[in-house]
GROMACS .gro file of C-alpha atoms in nm:
model
  170
    1UNK     CA    1  17.226   9.043   6.247
    2UNK     CA    2  17.528   9.239   6.318
    3UNK     CA    3  17.315   9.546   6.376
    4UNK     CA    4  17.131   9.354   6.650
    5UNK     CA    5  17.434   9.402   6.897
    6UNK     CA    6  17.360   9.779   6.897
    7UNK     CA    7  16.984   9.761   6.970
    8UNK     CA    8  16.879   9.962   7.257
    9UNK     CA    9  16.679   9.763   7.492
   10UNK     CA   10  16.581  10.066   7.697
   11UNK     CA   11  16.381  10.188   7.402
   12UNK     CA   12  16.270   9.852   7.288
   13UNK     CA   13  16.107   9.703   7.634
   14UNK     CA   14  15.909  10.024   7.693
   15UNK     CA   15  15.790  10.011   7.326
   16UNK     CA   16  15.673   9.644   7.369
   17UNK     CA   17  15.527   9.718   7.710
   18UNK     CA   18  15.320  10.033   7.578
   19UNK     CA   19  15.204   9.812   7.288
   20UNK     CA   20  15.072   9.529   7.535
   21UNK     CA   21  14.905   9.828   7.743
   22UNK     CA   22  14.759   9.951   7.434
   23UNK     CA   23  14.606   9.634   7.331
   24UNK     CA   24  14.465   9.551   7.678
   25UNK     CA   25  14.317   9.910   7.700
   26UNK     CA   26  14.162   9.883   7.365
   27UNK     CA   27  13.992   9.544   7.466
   28UNK     CA   28  13.877   9.671   7.812
   29UNK     CA   29  13.734   9.980   7.659
   30UNK     CA   30  13.547   9.801   7.370
   31UNK     CA   31  13.457   9.445   7.471
   32UNK     CA   32  13.122   9.513   7.614
   33UNK     CA   33  13.026   9.774   7.377
   34UNK     CA   34  13.108   9.606   7.065
   35UNK     CA   35  12.922   9.282   7.182
   36UNK     CA   36  12.607   9.489   7.276
   37UNK     CA   37  12.608   9.739   7.000
   38UNK     CA   38  12.698   9.536   6.698
   39UNK     CA   39  12.668   9.177   6.827
   40UNK     CA   40  13.025   9.077   6.717
   41UNK     CA   41  13.267   8.891   6.926
   42UNK     CA   42  13.423   9.096   7.198
   43UNK     CA   43  13.762   9.014   7.095
   44UNK     CA   44  13.723   9.144   6.744
   45UNK     CA   45  13.866   9.480   6.817
   46UNK     CA   46  14.142   9.346   7.024
   47UNK     CA   47  14.252   9.120   6.745
   48UNK     CA   48  14.240   9.402   6.487
   49UNK     CA   49  14.453   9.608   6.729
   50UNK     CA   50  14.707   9.324   6.775
   51UNK     CA   51  14.726   9.319   6.394
   52UNK     CA   52  14.807   9.678   6.369
   53UNK     CA   53  15.062   9.647   6.664
   54UNK     CA   54  15.235   9.370   6.462
   55UNK     CA   55  15.232   9.565   6.154
   56UNK     CA   56  15.374   9.876   6.351
   57UNK     CA   57  15.649   9.671   6.489
   58UNK     CA   58  15.732   9.499   6.163
   59UNK     CA   59  15.768   9.878   6.017
   60UNK     CA   60  15.985   9.972   6.307
   61UNK     CA   61  16.202   9.664   6.239
   62UNK     CA   62  16.217   9.753   5.869
   63UNK     CA   63  16.348  10.102   5.944
   64UNK     CA   64  16.585   9.983   6.213
   65UNK     CA   65  16.745   9.769   5.942
   66UNK     CA   66  16.688  10.021   5.655
   67UNK     CA   67  16.995  10.267   5.568
   68UNK     CA   68  16.877  10.593   5.678
   69UNK     CA   69  17.133  10.799   5.471
   70UNK     CA   70  16.886  10.787   5.190
   71UNK     CA   71  16.691  11.052   5.358
   72UNK     CA   72  16.984  11.298   5.376
   73UNK     CA   73  17.050  11.283   5.017
   74UNK     CA   74  16.905  11.631   4.851
   75UNK     CA   75  16.714  11.461   4.592
   76UNK     CA   76  16.525  11.240   4.845
   77UNK     CA   77  16.462  11.556   5.065
   78UNK     CA   78  16.330  11.751   4.769
   79UNK     CA   79  16.089  11.454   4.679
   80UNK     CA   80  15.960  11.466   5.052
   81UNK     CA   81  15.900  11.829   5.049
   82UNK     CA   82  15.711  11.805   4.713
   83UNK     CA   83  15.496  11.525   4.847
   84UNK     CA   84  15.452  11.704   5.174
   85UNK     CA   85  15.353  12.048   5.020
   86UNK     CA   86  15.135  11.875   4.768
   87UNK     CA   87  14.940  11.663   5.031
   88UNK     CA   88  14.912  11.964   5.257
   89UNK     CA   89  14.775  12.189   4.978
   90UNK     CA   90  14.545  11.915   4.873
   91UNK     CA   91  14.405  11.885   5.228
   92UNK     CA   92  14.362  12.288   5.228
   93UNK     CA   93  14.167  12.281   4.911
   94UNK     CA   94  13.957  11.988   5.026
   95UNK     CA   95  13.859  12.147   5.344
   96UNK     CA   96  13.741  12.471   5.178
   97UNK     CA   97  13.569  12.337   4.853
   98UNK     CA   98  13.434  11.996   5.001
   99UNK     CA   99  13.352  12.047   5.379
  100UNK     CA  100  13.159  11.713   5.357
  101UNK     CA  101  13.485  11.524   5.358
  102UNK     CA  102  13.539  11.632   5.725
  103UNK     CA  103  13.523  11.352   5.996
  104UNK     CA  104  13.436  11.488   6.322
  105UNK     CA  105  13.499  11.850   6.189
  106UNK     CA  106  13.852  11.774   6.084
  107UNK     CA  107  13.977  11.717   5.714
  108UNK     CA  108  14.323  11.592   5.826
  109UNK     CA  109  14.288  11.262   5.669
  110UNK     CA  110  14.310  11.144   5.298
  111UNK     CA  111  14.116  10.815   5.225
  112UNK     CA  112  14.257  10.569   4.996
  113UNK     CA  113  14.042  10.295   4.988
  114UNK     CA  114  14.084  10.094   5.320
  115UNK     CA  115  14.374  10.317   5.391
  116UNK     CA  116  14.371  10.651   5.557
  117UNK     CA  117  14.687  10.866   5.526
  118UNK     CA  118  14.738  11.181   5.762
  119UNK     CA  119  14.983  11.414   5.558
  120UNK     CA  120  15.059  11.610   5.881
  121UNK     CA  121  15.258  11.302   6.008
  122UNK     CA  122  15.459  11.328   5.697
  123UNK     CA  123  15.491  11.683   5.740
  124UNK     CA  124  15.646  11.632   6.091
  125UNK     CA  125  15.897  11.365   5.963
  126UNK     CA  126  15.993  11.599   5.663
  127UNK     CA  127  16.065  11.891   5.887
  128UNK     CA  128  16.269  11.684   6.140
  129UNK     CA  129  16.477  11.521   5.867
  130UNK     CA  130  16.528  11.838   5.694
  131UNK     CA  131  16.628  12.049   5.998
  132UNK     CA  132  16.860  11.752   6.126
  133UNK     CA  133  17.025  11.742   5.790
  134UNK     CA  134  17.046  12.114   5.753
  135UNK     CA  135  17.201  12.194   6.109
  136UNK     CA  136  17.447  11.889   6.078
  137UNK     CA  137  17.579  12.002   5.740
  138UNK     CA  138  17.606  12.384   5.841
  139UNK     CA  139  17.746  12.306   6.169
  140UNK     CA  140  18.057  12.513   6.140
  141UNK     CA  141  17.869  12.812   5.977
  142UNK     CA  142  17.610  12.821   6.270
  143UNK     CA  143  17.896  12.871   6.534
  144UNK     CA  144  18.084  13.125   6.308
  145UNK     CA  145  18.106  13.476   6.464
  146UNK     CA  146  18.005  13.639   6.136
  147UNK     CA  147  17.685  13.427   6.154
  148UNK     CA  148  17.351  13.613   6.041
  149UNK     CA  149  17.011  13.483   6.044
  150UNK     CA  150  16.998  13.533   5.651
  151UNK     CA  151  17.166  13.209   5.629
  152UNK     CA  152  16.867  13.033   5.806
  153UNK     CA  153  16.598  13.236   5.584
  154UNK     CA  154  16.541  12.961   5.334
  155UNK     CA  155  16.492  12.681   5.586
  156UNK     CA  156  16.291  12.906   5.822
  157UNK     CA  157  16.057  12.986   5.539
  158UNK     CA  158  16.011  12.630   5.416
  159UNK     CA  159  15.924  12.523   5.772
  160UNK     CA  160  15.707  12.811   5.830
  161UNK     CA  161  15.506  12.761   5.507
  162UNK     CA  162  15.474  12.383   5.606
  163UNK     CA  163  15.352  12.483   5.946
  164UNK     CA  164  15.092  12.743   5.782
  165UNK     CA  165  14.973  12.469   5.557
  166UNK     CA  166  14.920  12.234   5.860
  167UNK     CA  167  14.705  12.496   6.032
  168UNK     CA  168  14.495  12.578   5.741
  169UNK     CA  169  14.434  12.221   5.631
  170UNK     CA  170  14.289  12.090   5.956
   0.00000   0.00000   0.00000
């Protein structure tokens, strides 16, 4: 509970307002259509959206209380990069060898039963966490007058390869 004192209400309140607006927009856009098209209750889609909103809020609360230093550990970053590259390569192979897996022309999703995973979102988080850690740990060498871009070649190659995989997989 000690961490609640540091909660930024300028972020929390707009987040909750946007969730509420999203639920209302989903209801207003789908209520008439779902009743006429499928004969279901007009609130069925709204209830599903509320369930997803609550789940998202619970995940956000979990990460608020989670110790994020775990993501700066080199082993955790290596696991994230391996998972990201593996999933993106899988999507690239899937889009070329099984075009029937495309949904609305895109093969950006991996279906695991009732759950759909979009590896490009994992790629974004991996790149952001990696670059933040890399720039903060090499801060003194970046402002050094003898700085060369050779020192950035490894991070730039990793991020560039990740971006190429994202473009080729979708």
